[in-house]
PDB file of C-alpha atoms in Angstrom:
ATOM      1  CA  ILE A   1       4.945   1.266  -7.045  1.00 62.00           C
ATOM      2  CA  ARG A   2       8.549   2.360  -6.509  1.00 72.00           C
ATOM      3  CA  ARG A   3       7.961   5.513  -8.513  1.00 76.00           C
ATOM      4  CA  PHE A   4       5.123   6.508  -6.176  1.00 73.00           C
ATOM      5  CA  GLY A   5       7.360   5.751  -3.176  1.00 82.00           C
ATOM      6  CA  LYS A   6       4.951   3.167  -1.772  1.00 82.00           C
ATOM      7  CA  PHE A   7       5.828  -0.296  -0.536  1.00 88.00           C
ATOM      8  CA  THR A   8       2.440  -2.058  -0.451  1.00 90.00           C
ATOM      9  CA  ALA A   9      -0.269  -2.520  -3.046  1.00 90.00           C
ATOM     10  CA  PRO A  10      -2.977  -0.859  -0.859  1.00 92.00           C
ATOM     11  CA  ASP A  11      -0.806   2.192  -0.338  1.00 91.00           C
ATOM     12  CA  PHE A  12      -0.207   2.465  -4.089  1.00 91.00           C
ATOM     13  CA  VAL A  13      -3.951   2.142  -4.875  1.00 93.00           C
ATOM     14  CA  GLY A  14      -4.827   4.748  -2.246  1.00 92.00           C
ATOM     15  CA  GLU A  15      -2.207   7.175  -3.599  1.00 90.00           C
ATOM     16  CA  ARG A  16      -3.071   6.495  -7.228  1.00 90.00           C
ATOM     17  CA  TYR A  17      -6.805   7.051  -6.797  1.00 94.00           C
ATOM     18  CA  GLY A  18      -6.524   9.574  -3.924  1.00 92.00           C
ATOM     19  CA  SER A  19      -8.974   7.654  -1.788  1.00 93.00           C
ATOM     20  CA  SER A  20      -8.848   6.024   1.653  1.00 93.00           C
ATOM     21  CA  LEU A  21     -11.721   3.849   0.598  1.00 96.00           C
ATOM     22  CA  ALA A  22      -9.760   2.504  -2.334  1.00 95.00           C
ATOM     23  CA  ARG A  23      -6.842   1.771  -0.033  1.00 95.00           C
ATOM     24  CA  LEU A  24      -9.169  -0.055   2.376  1.00 96.00           C
ATOM     25  CA  MET A  25     -10.772  -2.078  -0.446  1.00 96.00           C
ATOM     26  CA  ALA A  26      -7.336  -3.078  -1.759  1.00 95.00           C
ATOM     27  CA  ALA A  27      -6.250  -4.203   1.678  1.00 96.00           C
ATOM     28  CA  VAL A  28      -9.404  -6.261   2.261  1.00 97.00           C
ATOM     29  CA  ILE A  29      -9.125  -7.886  -1.184  1.00 96.00           C
ATOM     30  CA  SER A  30      -5.448  -8.669  -0.564  1.00 96.00           C
ATOM     31  CA  ILE A  31      -6.318 -10.274   2.778  1.00 97.00           C
ATOM     32  CA  ALA A  32      -9.151 -12.291   1.255  1.00 98.00           C
ATOM     33  CA  ILE A  33      -6.939 -13.585  -1.535  1.00 97.00           C
ATOM     34  CA  SER A  34      -4.266 -14.593   1.001  1.00 96.00           C
ATOM     35  CA  VAL A  35      -6.798 -16.412   3.177  1.00 97.00           C
ATOM     36  CA  ILE A  36      -8.189 -18.300   0.165  1.00 97.00           C
ATOM     37  CA  TYR A  37      -4.661 -19.211  -0.961  1.00 97.00           C
ATOM     38  CA  CYS A  38      -3.701 -20.452   2.480  1.00 96.00           C
ATOM     39  CA  ALA A  39      -6.915 -22.476   2.750  1.00 96.00           C
ATOM     40  CA  ALA A  40      -6.193 -24.130  -0.552  1.00 94.00           C
ATOM     41  CA  GLN A  41      -2.647 -24.906   0.555  1.00 94.00           C
ATOM     42  CA  PHE A  42      -3.898 -26.483   3.810  1.00 92.00           C
ATOM     43  CA  ARG A  43      -6.516 -28.429   1.883  1.00 91.00           C
ATOM     44  CA  GLY A  44      -3.738 -29.841  -0.293  1.00 90.00           C
ATOM     45  CA  LEU A  45      -1.826 -31.069   2.751  1.00 85.00           C
ATOM     46  CA  ALA A  46      -4.747 -33.161   4.012  1.00 74.00           C
TER      47      ALA A  46
END
């Protein structure tokens, strides 16, 4: 990622594949994974 000069995974994917759609998909997948992870953590607290 550093070699491409990008700081986020979606930016890297968009640059690597030259597609805004790929960037959007990477962002949506990242958000979904984060939400699932947080839900599991909150479930563990209860």
